[in-house]
Amino acid sequence: MRLDKHHTRPAFAAVSAAGAVRAAALALSLTLALAACDRSAGPSGAAVEGTVAAGGASSPSAQPLSTASAGALLAAATAEAAAPDTGTVLSAVYGGNDPGATEYALTDGRYVGFWHGYAYRSGDDERYTAFVHAAAPSGNGIAAPGQQVELAQLTYTLRDGAWEAGKPQTGVGRFGGLGQPPQFDADRLVLTYTVSPQRALVALPSAVSATGGVQIQAYEMFLLDNRGEWRHTGTIQSGADYSASCKDGPATPDTKCVRNVGRLRFDQAADGAMPVITMNFSGSTRSDDGAIRALGAADAKTYRYDDATASYGESLKQ
């Protein structure tokens, strides 16, 4: 696998028919959540990193590339070495032996899989962090809607042209639902923010697909420290796309043509403090009365880091 300077190309797992059904159900539940969510406070006015083309209600603007800050813990990868084999990564974290596999079952009933590999530079080292996940077995073989997967990671350092594995880290956090992780979204860039020279915040784009072509987008927030340990710090929804179903269905297809995209912004904070995250939306949405309208500044959402839960949560309008 060749590594891009800005983001890595993911290794996609082969999904079983049952897994596809679960993923579709998860996407539909997220769709309903998006449709029901309240509008929050507008943007704070801080500068946005990068540049972005203007977009209207019918054509949401693209997400800009985040620029590295001075003294950053991590920067864009420069090496183009082939990534470690997914089966080798899974075996190193969970045991088992299935070369080349992107997912398999363990003897204890758990189902493990490879989610995404992220290449970056930290100091003088080229590194590659592989995020993997495990789903606990369900009693009747059907995962509950709120059943998330447990995240783990294994970080490699490039030494003399070869990847040298570190110690696996379990307990990174949980995400997804119905016993399934979201998909890594290769169409959007990874965004980073330097919290301090010892910590960096990384936003990895994700997506969940449902029947009819509906797609729900989000960012999975991860915090990296200078010891090489990672922590998942929340999922921030960043858009919904119903456009694949525009020409199908009942007499009001415009309700299926709703499409919106969120542009994530890290609002600059003091050194060592977690930034406020602002999500500015462009495109269209459906109002409570069912009418389609364009999104604007009043639809922006803000998220703040909560020390008690060690995660980001939406800041509701006062």
Short mmCIF file of C-alpha atoms in Angstrom, two decimals, residues 87-221:
data_model
loop_
_atom_site.label_atom_id
_atom_site.label_comp_id
_atom_site.label_asym_id
_atom_site.label_seq_id
_atom_site.Cartn_x
_atom_site.Cartn_y
_atom_site.Cartn_z
CA GLY A 87 -3.36 -9.89 8.96
CA THR A 88 0.00 -9.39 10.67
CA VAL A 89 -1.38 -6.35 12.52
CA LEU A 90 -4.46 -8.22 13.72
CA SER A 91 -2.38 -11.20 14.82
CA ALA A 92 -0.01 -8.95 16.79
CA VAL A 93 -2.90 -7.31 18.66
CA TYR A 94 -5.40 -10.16 19.10
CA GLY A 95 -3.57 -13.38 18.33
CA GLY A 96 -4.71 -15.86 15.74
CA ASN A 97 -3.02 -16.40 12.42
CA ASP A 98 -4.76 -15.41 9.20
CA PRO A 99 -2.22 -13.77 6.84
CA GLY A 100 -3.68 -11.01 4.72
CA ALA A 101 -7.04 -11.05 6.53
CA THR A 102 -8.88 -7.82 7.26
CA GLU A 103 -11.30 -9.48 9.72
CA TYR A 104 -11.81 -12.85 11.41
CA ALA A 105 -13.38 -14.52 14.46
CA LEU A 106 -11.45 -15.41 17.61
CA THR A 107 -11.93 -18.58 19.64
CA ASP A 108 -13.59 -16.56 22.42
CA GLY A 109 -16.36 -15.48 20.03
CA ARG A 110 -15.15 -11.95 19.41
CA TYR A 111 -14.99 -10.69 15.83
CA VAL A 112 -11.94 -8.55 15.06
CA GLY A 113 -11.13 -6.37 12.10
CA PHE A 114 -8.77 -3.77 10.64
CA TRP A 115 -10.24 -0.25 10.44
CA HIS A 116 -7.62 2.19 9.12
CA GLY A 117 -3.89 2.77 8.89
CA TYR A 118 -2.64 6.32 9.45
CA ALA A 119 0.89 7.32 8.40
CA TYR A 120 2.56 10.41 9.85
CA ARG A 121 5.88 11.88 10.95
CA SER A 122 6.62 12.52 14.64
CA GLY A 123 9.91 14.25 15.33
CA ASP A 124 12.50 12.41 13.24
CA ASP A 125 10.43 9.23 13.00
CA GLU A 126 8.13 8.02 10.25
CA ARG A 127 5.25 6.16 11.93
CA TYR A 128 2.24 4.12 10.94
CA THR A 129 -0.63 3.58 13.38
CA ALA A 130 -3.02 0.74 12.58
CA PHE A 131 -6.45 1.05 14.22
CA VAL A 132 -8.20 -2.27 14.78
CA HIS A 133 -11.43 -3.24 16.52
CA ALA A 134 -13.12 -6.11 18.33
CA ALA A 135 -16.85 -6.81 18.72
CA ALA A 136 -18.06 -8.87 21.65
CA PRO A 137 -20.34 -11.81 20.77
CA SER A 138 -24.07 -11.22 21.26
CA GLY A 139 -26.26 -13.77 22.99
CA ASN A 140 -28.67 -14.37 20.11
CA GLY A 141 -26.29 -13.52 17.28
CA ILE A 142 -27.90 -10.10 16.72
CA ALA A 143 -26.05 -7.06 18.04
CA ALA A 144 -27.99 -4.37 19.88
CA PRO A 145 -28.25 -0.91 18.25
CA GLY A 146 -25.99 0.60 20.90
CA GLN A 147 -23.35 -2.14 20.79
CA GLN A 148 -20.10 -0.47 19.79
CA VAL A 149 -16.76 -2.02 18.91
CA GLU A 150 -13.69 -1.76 21.14
CA LEU A 151 -10.73 0.03 19.56
CA ALA A 152 -7.07 -0.90 19.83
CA GLN A 153 -3.99 0.30 17.98
CA LEU A 154 -0.51 -0.82 17.03
CA THR A 155 2.09 1.77 16.02
CA TYR A 156 5.05 0.98 13.80
CA THR A 157 8.23 3.02 13.35
CA LEU A 158 10.23 2.92 10.12
CA ARG A 159 13.75 1.62 10.82
CA ASP A 160 16.20 1.10 7.95
CA GLY A 161 13.37 0.76 5.47
CA ALA A 162 11.34 -1.74 7.53
CA TRP A 163 8.40 -1.22 9.90
CA GLU A 164 9.23 -2.05 13.51
CA ALA A 165 6.19 -2.78 15.69
CA GLY A 166 5.70 -1.20 19.10
CA LYS A 167 3.52 -2.54 21.90
CA PRO A 168 -0.19 -2.95 21.11
CA GLN A 169 -2.50 -0.57 22.97
CA THR A 170 -5.99 -1.77 23.87
CA GLY A 171 -8.71 0.35 25.46
CA VAL A 172 -8.34 3.16 22.92
CA GLY A 173 -12.10 3.73 23.04
CA ARG A 174 -15.35 2.66 21.41
CA PHE A 175 -17.28 3.69 18.32
CA GLY A 176 -19.82 2.48 15.76
CA GLY A 177 -23.00 0.60 16.56
CA LEU A 178 -24.76 -2.73 16.03
CA GLY A 179 -21.43 -4.42 16.62
CA GLN A 180 -19.94 -2.74 13.53
CA PRO A 181 -17.46 0.12 13.03
CA PRO A 182 -18.13 2.95 10.58
CA GLN A 183 -16.21 2.94 7.31
CA PHE A 184 -13.11 5.06 6.93
CA ASP A 185 -13.96 7.74 4.34
CA ALA A 186 -11.06 7.95 1.88
CA ASP A 187 -12.71 10.82 -0.03
CA ARG A 188 -11.95 13.30 2.75
CA LEU A 189 -8.67 14.36 4.30
CA VAL A 190 -7.42 13.65 7.80
CA LEU A 191 -7.32 16.89 9.84
CA THR A 192 -4.92 17.64 12.69
CA TYR A 193 -4.58 20.20 15.49
CA THR A 194 -1.56 20.69 17.76
CA VAL A 195 -2.78 20.83 21.37
CA SER A 196 0.80 21.13 22.67
CA PRO A 197 4.23 19.79 21.67
CA GLN A 198 3.20 16.67 23.63
CA ARG A 199 -0.34 16.13 22.30
CA ALA A 200 -2.14 16.31 18.95
CA LEU A 201 -5.79 15.99 17.99
CA VAL A 202 -6.52 13.97 14.84
CA ALA A 203 -9.87 13.91 13.01
CA LEU A 204 -10.27 10.78 10.89
CA PRO A 205 -13.22 10.95 8.47
CA SER A 206 -15.81 8.18 8.63
CA ALA A 207 -19.06 7.29 6.87
CA VAL A 208 -21.97 4.90 7.30
CA SER A 209 -24.00 3.77 4.28
CA ALA A 210 -27.61 2.60 4.20
CA THR A 211 -30.02 1.22 1.64
CA GLY A 212 -31.13 3.63 -1.07
CA GLY A 213 -27.70 5.24 -1.25
CA VAL A 214 -28.04 7.26 1.97
CA GLN A 215 -24.69 8.14 3.53
CA ILE A 216 -24.01 9.72 6.92
CA GLN A 217 -20.61 11.36 7.39
CA ALA A 218 -18.68 12.05 10.60
CA TYR A 219 -15.24 12.63 12.05
CA GLU A 220 -13.75 10.24 14.58
CA MET A 221 -11.71 12.32 17.00
#
